[in-house]
Amino acid sequence: MPPFKRHVDMKTFMEHVVQPAASVIWSVNGTVIDAKGEHDLSPKTDDDWEKIVTAAATLAEATNALMIPQRALDAEWNHYASKLAAAAAKAYRAAEDHDLKSASEVSDHLDGICASCHRHYGFE
């Protein structure tokens, strides 16, 4: 078996790897309201799309780290990680294609996957 090693605990990994990458993908559906009005956060430039490509690639690869034996919490764990990987791969393709409709749909799906896993494991 390869010498996989967990370097940080689950909370740290989620806070510093998974959540930041997912947040970038979620931003395609976001708006911010401030004193100047409402601002759509969906990607508009090639640089905006590249940030989503990077986040989706990071999230997809992070799912492998979620599945290392020292991190898996139970038999269901890899099922959730696999669903996350599939969504991240779809987000990657949508961002590469600058396809806002698909990126928005996968953003919503990703939210559901994360919420389902958090409910199952009691994560805050």
XYZ file of C-alpha atoms in Angstrom:
124
model
C 0.000 0.000 0.000
C 1.337 3.484 -0.849
C 2.591 5.519 2.095
C -0.341 7.921 2.333
C -0.032 10.251 5.260
C -2.558 12.646 6.716
C -0.772 15.898 7.592
C -3.656 17.873 9.110
C -6.850 16.930 10.902
C -10.213 16.831 9.119
C -11.388 20.224 10.372
C -8.194 21.907 9.150
C -8.341 20.110 5.799
C -11.959 21.156 5.263
C -11.321 24.768 6.339
C -8.176 25.301 4.277
C -8.601 23.074 1.229
C -12.151 21.880 0.562
C -14.240 24.854 1.710
C -12.204 27.582 -0.048
C -12.315 25.674 -3.339
C -16.044 24.967 -3.003
C -16.712 28.625 -2.137
C -15.231 29.763 -5.428
C -17.527 27.372 -7.293
C -20.518 28.478 -5.219
C -19.770 32.109 -6.087
C -21.101 31.606 -9.634
C -24.576 31.903 -8.105
C -23.678 34.678 -5.695
C -24.614 38.283 -5.259
C -23.395 40.898 -2.824
C -25.478 43.833 -1.675
C -23.673 46.870 -0.371
C -24.189 50.638 -0.211
C -23.763 50.880 -3.998
C -26.382 48.237 -4.744
C -26.483 44.594 -5.798
C -23.460 43.010 -7.483
C -23.580 39.751 -9.424
C -20.576 37.531 -8.568
C -20.888 35.259 -11.616
C -17.749 35.045 -13.777
C -17.452 37.646 -16.512
C -13.812 37.593 -17.597
C -11.321 34.916 -18.546
C -9.584 35.544 -15.206
C -12.872 34.967 -13.356
C -13.344 31.675 -15.182
C -9.742 30.660 -14.514
C -10.329 31.050 -10.770
C -13.227 28.608 -11.054
C -11.113 26.193 -13.135
C -8.418 26.294 -10.446
C -10.901 25.813 -7.609
C -12.626 22.915 -9.376
C -9.303 21.195 -10.086
C -8.255 21.697 -6.462
C -11.538 20.311 -5.183
C -11.414 17.305 -7.527
C -7.886 16.424 -6.449
C -8.698 17.066 -2.786
C -11.244 14.264 -2.921
C -8.358 11.832 -3.282
C -6.916 13.142 -0.038
C -10.322 12.726 1.586
C -10.204 9.023 0.737
C -6.837 8.145 2.233
C -7.351 5.368 4.776
C -6.398 7.502 7.788
C -9.079 10.047 6.907
C -12.067 7.885 5.929
C -14.588 7.899 8.770
C -16.642 4.856 7.742
C -17.790 2.805 4.739
C -20.021 5.654 3.456
C -17.193 8.191 3.480
C -15.785 7.313 0.059
C -19.291 7.420 -1.430
C -19.611 11.075 -0.411
C -16.070 11.835 -1.591
C -16.812 10.230 -4.965
C -19.948 12.336 -5.404
C -17.899 15.410 -4.545
C -15.253 14.403 -7.101
C -17.863 13.982 -9.841
C -19.357 17.407 -9.109
C -15.912 19.019 -9.078
C -15.116 17.419 -12.443
C -18.369 18.830 -13.884
C -17.530 22.256 -12.462
C -14.093 22.031 -14.057
C -15.559 21.243 -17.490
C -18.182 23.993 -17.176
C -15.546 26.543 -16.213
C -13.232 25.453 -19.029
C -16.158 25.941 -21.438
C -17.240 29.237 -19.811
C -20.683 27.660 -19.464
C -22.475 29.672 -16.775
C -25.663 27.614 -16.890
C -23.805 24.341 -16.251
C -21.537 25.964 -13.660
C -24.592 27.295 -11.847
C -26.296 23.898 -11.897
C -23.222 22.100 -10.573
C -22.791 24.788 -7.916
C -26.279 23.992 -6.635
C -25.584 20.251 -6.829
C -22.296 20.694 -4.962
C -24.138 22.524 -2.194
C -26.504 19.567 -1.840
C -23.650 17.056 -1.706
C -21.856 19.005 1.005
C -25.034 19.530 3.031
C -25.887 15.829 2.815
C -22.437 14.784 4.018
C -22.459 17.338 6.830
C -25.854 16.111 7.997
C -24.716 12.477 7.877
C -21.553 13.132 9.900
C -22.847 15.908 12.146
C -20.317 18.482 10.888
C -21.111 22.079 11.668
